[in-house]
CSV table of C-alpha atoms in Angstrom, one decimal:
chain,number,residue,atom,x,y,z
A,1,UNK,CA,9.0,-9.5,12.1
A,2,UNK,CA,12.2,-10.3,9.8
A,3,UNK,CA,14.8,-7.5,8.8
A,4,UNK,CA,13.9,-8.3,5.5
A,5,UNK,CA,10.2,-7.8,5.8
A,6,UNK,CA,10.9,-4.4,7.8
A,7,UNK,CA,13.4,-3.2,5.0
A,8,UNK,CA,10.9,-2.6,2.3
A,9,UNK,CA,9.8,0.2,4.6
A,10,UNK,CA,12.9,1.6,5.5
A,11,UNK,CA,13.6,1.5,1.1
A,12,UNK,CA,13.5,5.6,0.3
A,13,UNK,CA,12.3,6.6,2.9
A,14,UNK,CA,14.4,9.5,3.2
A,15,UNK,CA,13.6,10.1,0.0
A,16,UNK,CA,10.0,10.6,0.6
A,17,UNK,CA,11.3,13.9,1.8
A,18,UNK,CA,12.0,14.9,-2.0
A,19,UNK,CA,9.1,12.7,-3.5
A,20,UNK,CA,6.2,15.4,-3.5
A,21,UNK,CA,7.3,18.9,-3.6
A,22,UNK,CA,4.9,21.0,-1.9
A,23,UNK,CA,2.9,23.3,-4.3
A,24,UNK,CA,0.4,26.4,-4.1
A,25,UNK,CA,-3.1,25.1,-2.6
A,26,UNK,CA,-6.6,26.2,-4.6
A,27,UNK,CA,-8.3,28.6,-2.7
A,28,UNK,CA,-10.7,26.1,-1.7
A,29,UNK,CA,-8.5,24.0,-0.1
A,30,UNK,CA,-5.7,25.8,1.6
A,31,UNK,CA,-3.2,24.1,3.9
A,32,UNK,CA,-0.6,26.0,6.5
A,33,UNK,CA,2.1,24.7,7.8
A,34,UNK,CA,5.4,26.1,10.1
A,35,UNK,CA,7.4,23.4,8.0
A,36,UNK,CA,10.4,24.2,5.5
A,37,UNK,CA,9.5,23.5,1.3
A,38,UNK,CA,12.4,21.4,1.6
A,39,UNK,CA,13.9,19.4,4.1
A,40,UNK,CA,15.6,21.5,6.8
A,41,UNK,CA,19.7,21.8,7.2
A,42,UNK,CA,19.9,19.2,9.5
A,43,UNK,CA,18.7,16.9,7.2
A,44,UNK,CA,20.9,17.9,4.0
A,45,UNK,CA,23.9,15.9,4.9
A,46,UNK,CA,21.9,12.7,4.8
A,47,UNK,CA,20.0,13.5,1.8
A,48,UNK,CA,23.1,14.5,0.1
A,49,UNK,CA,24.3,10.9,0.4
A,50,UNK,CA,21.6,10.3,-1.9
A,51,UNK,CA,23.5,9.8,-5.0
A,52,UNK,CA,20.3,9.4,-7.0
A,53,UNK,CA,19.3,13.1,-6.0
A,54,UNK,CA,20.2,15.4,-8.4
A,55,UNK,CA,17.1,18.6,-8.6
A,56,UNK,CA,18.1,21.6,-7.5
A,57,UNK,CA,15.6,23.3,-5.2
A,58,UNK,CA,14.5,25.8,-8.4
A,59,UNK,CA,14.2,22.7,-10.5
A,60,UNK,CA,12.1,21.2,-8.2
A,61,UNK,CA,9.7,24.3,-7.5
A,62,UNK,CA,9.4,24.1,-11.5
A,63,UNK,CA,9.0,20.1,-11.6
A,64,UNK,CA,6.2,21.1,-9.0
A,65,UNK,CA,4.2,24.3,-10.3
A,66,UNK,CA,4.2,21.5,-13.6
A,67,UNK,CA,2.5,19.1,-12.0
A,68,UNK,CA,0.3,21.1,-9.7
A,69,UNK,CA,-1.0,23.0,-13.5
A,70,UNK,CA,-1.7,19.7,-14.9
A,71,UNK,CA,-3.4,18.1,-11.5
A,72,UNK,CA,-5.9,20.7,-10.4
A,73,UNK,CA,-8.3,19.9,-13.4
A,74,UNK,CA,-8.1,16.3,-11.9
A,75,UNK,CA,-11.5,15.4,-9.7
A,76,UNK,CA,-11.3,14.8,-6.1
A,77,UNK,CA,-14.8,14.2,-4.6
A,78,UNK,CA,-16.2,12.8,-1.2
A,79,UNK,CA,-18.0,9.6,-0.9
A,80,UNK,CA,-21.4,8.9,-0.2
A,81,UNK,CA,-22.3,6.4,3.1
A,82,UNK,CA,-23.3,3.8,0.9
A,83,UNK,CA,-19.9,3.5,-0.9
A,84,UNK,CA,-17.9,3.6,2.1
A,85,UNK,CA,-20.1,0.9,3.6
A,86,UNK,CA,-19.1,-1.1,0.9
A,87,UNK,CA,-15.8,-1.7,1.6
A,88,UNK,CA,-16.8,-3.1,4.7
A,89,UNK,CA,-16.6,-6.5,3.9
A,90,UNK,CA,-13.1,-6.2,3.0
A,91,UNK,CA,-12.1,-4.6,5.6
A,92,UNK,CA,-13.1,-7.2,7.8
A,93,UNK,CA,-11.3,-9.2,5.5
A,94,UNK,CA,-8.1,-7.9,5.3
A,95,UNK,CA,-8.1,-7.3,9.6
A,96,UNK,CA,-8.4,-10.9,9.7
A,97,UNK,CA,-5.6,-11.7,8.2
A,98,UNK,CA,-3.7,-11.1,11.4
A,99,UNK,CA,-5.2,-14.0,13.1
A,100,UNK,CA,-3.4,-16.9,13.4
A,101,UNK,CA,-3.5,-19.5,10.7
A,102,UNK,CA,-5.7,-22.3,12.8
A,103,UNK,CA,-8.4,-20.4,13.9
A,104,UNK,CA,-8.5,-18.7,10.3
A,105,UNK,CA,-8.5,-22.6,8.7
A,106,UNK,CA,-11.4,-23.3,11.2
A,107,UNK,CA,-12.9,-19.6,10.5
A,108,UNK,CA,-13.0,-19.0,14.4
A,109,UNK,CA,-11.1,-15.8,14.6
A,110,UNK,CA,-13.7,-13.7,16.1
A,111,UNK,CA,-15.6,-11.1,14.9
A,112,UNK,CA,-13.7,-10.3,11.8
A,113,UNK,CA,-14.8,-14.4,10.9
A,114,UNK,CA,-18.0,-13.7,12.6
A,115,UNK,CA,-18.9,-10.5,10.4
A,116,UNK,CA,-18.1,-12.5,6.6
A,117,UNK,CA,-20.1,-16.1,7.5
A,118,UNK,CA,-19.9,-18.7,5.3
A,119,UNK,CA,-16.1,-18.3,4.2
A,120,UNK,CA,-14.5,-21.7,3.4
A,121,UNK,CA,-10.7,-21.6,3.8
A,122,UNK,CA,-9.0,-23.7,1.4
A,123,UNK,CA,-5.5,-23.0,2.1
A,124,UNK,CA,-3.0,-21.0,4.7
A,125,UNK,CA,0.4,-20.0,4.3
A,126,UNK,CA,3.2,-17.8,4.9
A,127,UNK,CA,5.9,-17.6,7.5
A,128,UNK,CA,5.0,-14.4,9.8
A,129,UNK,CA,9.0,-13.7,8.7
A,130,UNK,CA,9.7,-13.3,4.9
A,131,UNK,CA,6.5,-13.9,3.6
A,132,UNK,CA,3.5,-12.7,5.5
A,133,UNK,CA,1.0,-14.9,6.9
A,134,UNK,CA,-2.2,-15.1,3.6
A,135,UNK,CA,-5.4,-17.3,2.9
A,136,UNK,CA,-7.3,-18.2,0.2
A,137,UNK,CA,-11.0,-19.0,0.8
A,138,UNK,CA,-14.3,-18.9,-1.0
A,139,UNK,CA,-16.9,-17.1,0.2
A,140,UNK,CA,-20.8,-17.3,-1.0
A,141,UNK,CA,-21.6,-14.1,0.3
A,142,UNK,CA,-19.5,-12.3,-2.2
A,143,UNK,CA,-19.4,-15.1,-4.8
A,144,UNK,CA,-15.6,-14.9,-5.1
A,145,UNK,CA,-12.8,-16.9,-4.5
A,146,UNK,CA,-10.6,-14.6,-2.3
A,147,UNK,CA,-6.9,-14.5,-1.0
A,148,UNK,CA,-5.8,-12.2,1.6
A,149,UNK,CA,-2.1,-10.9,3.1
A,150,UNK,CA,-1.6,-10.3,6.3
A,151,UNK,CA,0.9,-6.9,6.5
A,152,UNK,CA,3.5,-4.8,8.9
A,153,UNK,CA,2.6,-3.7,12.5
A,154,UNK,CA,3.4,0.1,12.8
A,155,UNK,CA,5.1,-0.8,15.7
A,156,UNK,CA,7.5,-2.8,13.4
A,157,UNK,CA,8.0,0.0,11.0
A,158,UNK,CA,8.4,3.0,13.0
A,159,UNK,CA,11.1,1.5,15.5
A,160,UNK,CA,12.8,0.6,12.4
A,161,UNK,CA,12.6,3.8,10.9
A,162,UNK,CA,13.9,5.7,13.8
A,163,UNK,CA,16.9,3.1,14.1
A,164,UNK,CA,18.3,3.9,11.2
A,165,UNK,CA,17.1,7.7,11.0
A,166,UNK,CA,17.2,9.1,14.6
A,167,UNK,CA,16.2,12.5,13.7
A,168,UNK,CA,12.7,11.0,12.9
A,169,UNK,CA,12.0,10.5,16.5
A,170,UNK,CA,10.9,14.4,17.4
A,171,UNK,CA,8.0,14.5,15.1
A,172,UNK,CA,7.5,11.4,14.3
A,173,UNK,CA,7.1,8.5,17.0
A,174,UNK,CA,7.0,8.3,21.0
A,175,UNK,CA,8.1,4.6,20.5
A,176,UNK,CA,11.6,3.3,22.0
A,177,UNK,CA,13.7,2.9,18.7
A,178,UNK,CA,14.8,-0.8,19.2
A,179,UNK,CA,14.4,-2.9,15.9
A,180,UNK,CA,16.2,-5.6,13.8
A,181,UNK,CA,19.3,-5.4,11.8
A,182,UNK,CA,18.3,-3.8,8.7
A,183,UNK,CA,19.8,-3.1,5.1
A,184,UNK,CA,18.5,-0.1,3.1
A,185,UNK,CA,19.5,-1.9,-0.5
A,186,UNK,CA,16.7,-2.2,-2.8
A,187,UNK,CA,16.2,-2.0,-6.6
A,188,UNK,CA,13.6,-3.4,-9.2
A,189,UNK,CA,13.1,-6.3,-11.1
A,190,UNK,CA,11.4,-7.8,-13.6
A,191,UNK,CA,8.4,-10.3,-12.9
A,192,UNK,CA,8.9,-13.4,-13.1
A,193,UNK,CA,7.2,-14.9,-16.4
A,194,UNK,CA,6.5,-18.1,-15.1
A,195,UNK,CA,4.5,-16.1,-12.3
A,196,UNK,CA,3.6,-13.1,-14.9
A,197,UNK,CA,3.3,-14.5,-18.0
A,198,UNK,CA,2.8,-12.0,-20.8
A,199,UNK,CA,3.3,-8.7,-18.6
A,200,UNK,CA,5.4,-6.7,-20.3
A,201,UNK,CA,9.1,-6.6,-19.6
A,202,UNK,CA,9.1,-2.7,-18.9
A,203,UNK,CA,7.1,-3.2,-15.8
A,204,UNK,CA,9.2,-3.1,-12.9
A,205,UNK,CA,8.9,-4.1,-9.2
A,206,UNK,CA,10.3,-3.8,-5.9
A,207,UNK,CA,12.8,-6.9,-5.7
A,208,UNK,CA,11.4,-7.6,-1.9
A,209,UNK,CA,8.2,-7.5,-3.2
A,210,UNK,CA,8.4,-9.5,-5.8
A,211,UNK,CA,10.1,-12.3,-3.6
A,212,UNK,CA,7.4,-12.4,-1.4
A,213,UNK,CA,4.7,-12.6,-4.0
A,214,UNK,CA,6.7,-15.9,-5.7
A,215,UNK,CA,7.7,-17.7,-2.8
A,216,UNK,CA,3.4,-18.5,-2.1
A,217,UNK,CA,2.2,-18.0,-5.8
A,218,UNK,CA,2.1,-21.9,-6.4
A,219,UNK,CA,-0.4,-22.6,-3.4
A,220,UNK,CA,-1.9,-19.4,-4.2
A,221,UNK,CA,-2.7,-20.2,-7.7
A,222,UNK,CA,-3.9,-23.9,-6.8
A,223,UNK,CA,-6.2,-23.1,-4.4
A,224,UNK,CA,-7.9,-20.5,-6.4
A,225,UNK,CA,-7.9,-23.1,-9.5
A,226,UNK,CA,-10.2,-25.3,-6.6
A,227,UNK,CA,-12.1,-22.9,-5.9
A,228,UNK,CA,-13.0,-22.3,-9.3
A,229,UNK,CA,-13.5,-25.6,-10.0
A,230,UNK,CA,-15.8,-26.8,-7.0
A,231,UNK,CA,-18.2,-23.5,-6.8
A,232,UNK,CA,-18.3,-22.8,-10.6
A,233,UNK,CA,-17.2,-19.1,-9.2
A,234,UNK,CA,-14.9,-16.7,-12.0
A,235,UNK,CA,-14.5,-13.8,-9.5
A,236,UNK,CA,-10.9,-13.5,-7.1
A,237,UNK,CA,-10.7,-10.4,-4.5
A,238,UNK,CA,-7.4,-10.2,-4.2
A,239,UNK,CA,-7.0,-8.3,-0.4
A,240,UNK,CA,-4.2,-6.8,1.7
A,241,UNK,CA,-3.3,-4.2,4.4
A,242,UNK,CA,0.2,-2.6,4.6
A,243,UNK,CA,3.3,-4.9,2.7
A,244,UNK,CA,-0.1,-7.3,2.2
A,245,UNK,CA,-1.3,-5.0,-0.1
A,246,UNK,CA,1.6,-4.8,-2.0
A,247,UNK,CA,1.3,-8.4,-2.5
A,248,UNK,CA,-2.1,-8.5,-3.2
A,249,UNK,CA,-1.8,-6.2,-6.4
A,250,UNK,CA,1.1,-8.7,-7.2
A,251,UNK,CA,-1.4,-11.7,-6.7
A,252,UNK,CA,-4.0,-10.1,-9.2
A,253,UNK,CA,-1.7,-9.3,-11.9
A,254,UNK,CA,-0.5,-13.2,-11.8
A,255,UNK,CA,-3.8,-14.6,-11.7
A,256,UNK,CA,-4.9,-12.5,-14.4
A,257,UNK,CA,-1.9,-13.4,-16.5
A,258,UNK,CA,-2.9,-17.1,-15.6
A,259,UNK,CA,-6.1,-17.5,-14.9
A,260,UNK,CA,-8.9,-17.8,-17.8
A,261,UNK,CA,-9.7,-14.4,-19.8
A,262,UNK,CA,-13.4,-14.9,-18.0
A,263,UNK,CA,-12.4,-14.6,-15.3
A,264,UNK,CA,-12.8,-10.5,-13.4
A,265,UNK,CA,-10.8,-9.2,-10.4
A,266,UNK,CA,-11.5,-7.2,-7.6
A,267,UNK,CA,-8.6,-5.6,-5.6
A,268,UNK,CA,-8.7,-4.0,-2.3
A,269,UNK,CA,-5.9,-2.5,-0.7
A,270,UNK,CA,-5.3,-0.6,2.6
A,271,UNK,CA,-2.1,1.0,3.6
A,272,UNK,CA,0.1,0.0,0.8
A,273,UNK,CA,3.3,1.1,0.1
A,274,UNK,CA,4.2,2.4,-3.9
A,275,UNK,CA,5.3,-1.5,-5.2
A,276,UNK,CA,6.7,-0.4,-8.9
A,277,UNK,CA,7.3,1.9,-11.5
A,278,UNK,CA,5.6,4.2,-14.0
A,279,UNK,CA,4.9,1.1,-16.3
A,280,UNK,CA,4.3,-0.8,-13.6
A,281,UNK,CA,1.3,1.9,-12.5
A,282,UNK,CA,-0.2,2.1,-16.4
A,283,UNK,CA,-0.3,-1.6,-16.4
A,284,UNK,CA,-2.7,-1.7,-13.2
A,285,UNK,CA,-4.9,1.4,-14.6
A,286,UNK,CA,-5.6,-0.5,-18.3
A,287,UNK,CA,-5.8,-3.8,-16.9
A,288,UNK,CA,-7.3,-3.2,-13.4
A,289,UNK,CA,-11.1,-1.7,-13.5
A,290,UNK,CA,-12.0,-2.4,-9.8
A,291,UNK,CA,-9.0,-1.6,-7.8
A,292,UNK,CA,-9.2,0.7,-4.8
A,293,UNK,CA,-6.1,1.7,-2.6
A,294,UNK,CA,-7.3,3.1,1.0
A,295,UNK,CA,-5.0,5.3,2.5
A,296,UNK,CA,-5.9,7.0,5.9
A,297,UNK,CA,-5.2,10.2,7.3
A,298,UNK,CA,-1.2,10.8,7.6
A,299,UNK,CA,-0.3,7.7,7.4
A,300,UNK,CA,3.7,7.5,6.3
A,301,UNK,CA,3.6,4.3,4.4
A,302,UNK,CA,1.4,5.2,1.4
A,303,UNK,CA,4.5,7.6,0.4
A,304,UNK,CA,7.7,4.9,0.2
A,305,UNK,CA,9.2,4.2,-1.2
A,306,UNK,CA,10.1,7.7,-3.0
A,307,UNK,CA,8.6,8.7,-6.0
A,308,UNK,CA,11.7,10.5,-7.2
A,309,UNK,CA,13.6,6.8,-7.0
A,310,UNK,CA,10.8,5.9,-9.9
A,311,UNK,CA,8.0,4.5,-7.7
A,312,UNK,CA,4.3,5.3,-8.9
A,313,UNK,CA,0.9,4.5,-7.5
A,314,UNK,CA,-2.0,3.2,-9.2
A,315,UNK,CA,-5.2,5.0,-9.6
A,316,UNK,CA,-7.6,4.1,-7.8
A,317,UNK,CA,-7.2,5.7,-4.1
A,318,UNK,CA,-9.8,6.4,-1.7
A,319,UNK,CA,-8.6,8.5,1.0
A,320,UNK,CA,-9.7,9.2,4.2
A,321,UNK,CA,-8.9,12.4,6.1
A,322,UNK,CA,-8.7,13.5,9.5
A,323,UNK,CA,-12.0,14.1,10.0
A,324,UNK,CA,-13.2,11.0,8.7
A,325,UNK,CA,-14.5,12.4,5.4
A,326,UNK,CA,-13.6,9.7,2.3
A,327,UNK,CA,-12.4,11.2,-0.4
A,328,UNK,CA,-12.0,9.2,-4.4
A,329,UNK,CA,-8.9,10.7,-5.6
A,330,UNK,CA,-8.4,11.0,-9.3
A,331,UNK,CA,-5.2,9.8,-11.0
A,332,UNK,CA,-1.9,8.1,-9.7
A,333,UNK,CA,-0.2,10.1,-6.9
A,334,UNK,CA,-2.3,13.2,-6.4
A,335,UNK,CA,0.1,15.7,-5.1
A,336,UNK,CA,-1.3,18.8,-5.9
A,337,UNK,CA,-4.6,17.6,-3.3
A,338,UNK,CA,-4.3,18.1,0.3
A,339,UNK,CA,-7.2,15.7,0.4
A,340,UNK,CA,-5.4,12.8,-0.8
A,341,UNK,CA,-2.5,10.8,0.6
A,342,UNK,CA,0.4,12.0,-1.7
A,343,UNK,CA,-0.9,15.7,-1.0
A,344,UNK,CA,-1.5,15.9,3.0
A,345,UNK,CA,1.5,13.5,4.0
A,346,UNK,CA,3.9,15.1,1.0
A,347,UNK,CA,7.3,14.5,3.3
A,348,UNK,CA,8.2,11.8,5.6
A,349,UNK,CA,7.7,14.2,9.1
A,350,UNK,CA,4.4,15.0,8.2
A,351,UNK,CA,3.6,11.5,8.7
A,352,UNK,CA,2.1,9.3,11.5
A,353,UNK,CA,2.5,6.0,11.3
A,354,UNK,CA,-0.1,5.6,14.0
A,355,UNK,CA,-2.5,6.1,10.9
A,356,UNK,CA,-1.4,3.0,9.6
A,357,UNK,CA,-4.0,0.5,10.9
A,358,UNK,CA,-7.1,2.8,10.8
A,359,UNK,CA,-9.3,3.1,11.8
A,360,UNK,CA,-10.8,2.5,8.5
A,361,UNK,CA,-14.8,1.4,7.8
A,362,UNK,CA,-16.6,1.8,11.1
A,363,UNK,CA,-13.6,1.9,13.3
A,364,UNK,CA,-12.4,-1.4,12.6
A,365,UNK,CA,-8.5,-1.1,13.6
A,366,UNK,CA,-6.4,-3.7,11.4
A,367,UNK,CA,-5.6,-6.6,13.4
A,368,UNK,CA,-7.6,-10.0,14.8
């Protein structure tokens, strides 16, 4: 895996530390923990050299008793069997994506390929290096053309993190901390109207992101336009675990941008990092009806990069804890629920990235 794929993780991760400030739990719903409110004096001297922090610890506790009033009327309820289930298909899908490209061409990969029948591949792509492996296929069973991104191992991420942050690798990872060359620069951009045509200038992106996405839009956009064509079909599933996912929110917004105004969108993430900024998390919500972000258990990646550096989710998360319940959170980034991502991993060591490939609908681990 390239340094430059690995670097979108390693982007704020320090300041996912600042990024949800813990609040007071409903009595319903209480959470203990031996952990400081803030991050602990061993860690102030790097997150001084934060230039772009600038709360005090009392303006923070306010920022956060704020947010915590206006979140508790949001609604945070468990899902049934029969809406888990469904997202079965997509997990399948989005595992598969870490096969290798001939044997997803020939739709041979195993069980993943086994478990969706029918699909017909129309084109592969992607480098395994700075853009992730992705597909596009059509498949009957779900009468949508669909294109899904392969993502990071956590393997990749965590050595990386604990590289460049040593102090991680107590309560974080029991890996050895060897990793690529990495630089922590990042910054957003604009989209690309030629990709994005019509989305407003105010939405912002990751800059990595966003390089990934345009590098395989062309082939990306042809292949769905055959698809389209030869089956008549006006749904796309746009699908990704991990980085993937960040792409595959990209994917939909492009498509819908430049695809017919018939045409509906389905998005299913797992994993995925914050990709953009406030504008960038309204745009999703009023454009994006059927978009679901699975995040599972304490999985670190779900909170970079900080919100506090102007990252913000879309709505749309379904969360599962750690005793397998699934939970639909309400809102963007749901801090003041310990039963959704933002709320039970709200600083960096609180986080496993263990979590990160599942297991997610019926144990299915991501991977071929």
């Amino acid at each position: 895996m390239s340094s430059s794929i690995l670097r979108l993780f390693s982007v704020g991760v320090l300041a996912a530390g600042a990024l949800a400030i813990p609040t007071n739990k409903t009595a319903t719903k209480v959470v203990t923990s031996s952990k400081p409110a803030y991050p602990a004096p061993w860690a102030s001297s790097i997150v001084s050299g934060l230039a772009t922090i600038a709360d005090t610890p009392t303006t923070k506790k306010a920022t956060s008793q704020a947010k915590y009033e206006a979140k508790t009327a949001l609604a945070t309820t468990t899902m049934t069997s029969a809406q888990i289930q469904s997202y079965l298909p997509y997990t399948h899908l989005a595992a598969s994506a870490y096969c290798a490209s001939n044997i997803i061409s020939t739709w041979t990969c195993g069980q993943h390929c086994t478990a969706m029948p029918g699909m017909i591949v129309y084109a592969t792509g992607g480098d395994n290096e700075d853009v992730p492996d992705w597909y596009v296929g059509y498949l009957p069973s779900l009468a949508s053309a669909v294109v899904v991104h392969q993502g990071t191992t956590p393997s990749a991420i965590e050595s990386d993190l604990v590289r460049r942050y040593p102090f991680l690798k107590g309560p974080m990872t029991k890996l050895d901390p060897t990793s690529h060359q990495v630089d922590a620069d990042f910054f957003f951009t604009s989209l690309n109207p030629t990709y994005f045509p019509g989305v407003p200038s105010s939405v912002e992106i990751h800059s990595g992101f966003v390089d990934a996405h345009d590098t395989a839009a062309p082939a990306i956009l042809a292949a769905i336009e055959s698809i389209m064509t030869a089956h008549g079909v006006k749904q796309v599933t746009c699908i990704g675990h991990s980085l993937g996912g960040a792409i595959a929110i990209l994917d939909a917004m492009s498509l819908k941008a430049t695809l017919p105004a018939t045409t509906t969108f389905k998005v299913v993430t797992f994993g995925q990092p914050r990709v953009g900024n406030q504008a960038f998390a309204d745009y999703v919500d009023a454009n994006f009806s059927d978009n679901s972000r699975i995040t599972h258990n304490e999985d670190i990646v779900p909170i970079v990069p900080g919100m506090f550096l102007g990252f913000v989710h879309s709505s749309g998360e379904k969360h599962i804890d750690p005793s397998t319940t699934w939970w639909a959170c309400s809102g963007q980034d749901n801090e003041a629920d310990p039963q959704c991502s933002t709320g039970e991993v709200p600083e960096i060591w609180d986080g496993n990235t263990a979590d990160h490939t599942g297991p997610y609908v019926n144990g299915i681990v991501m991977g071929c």
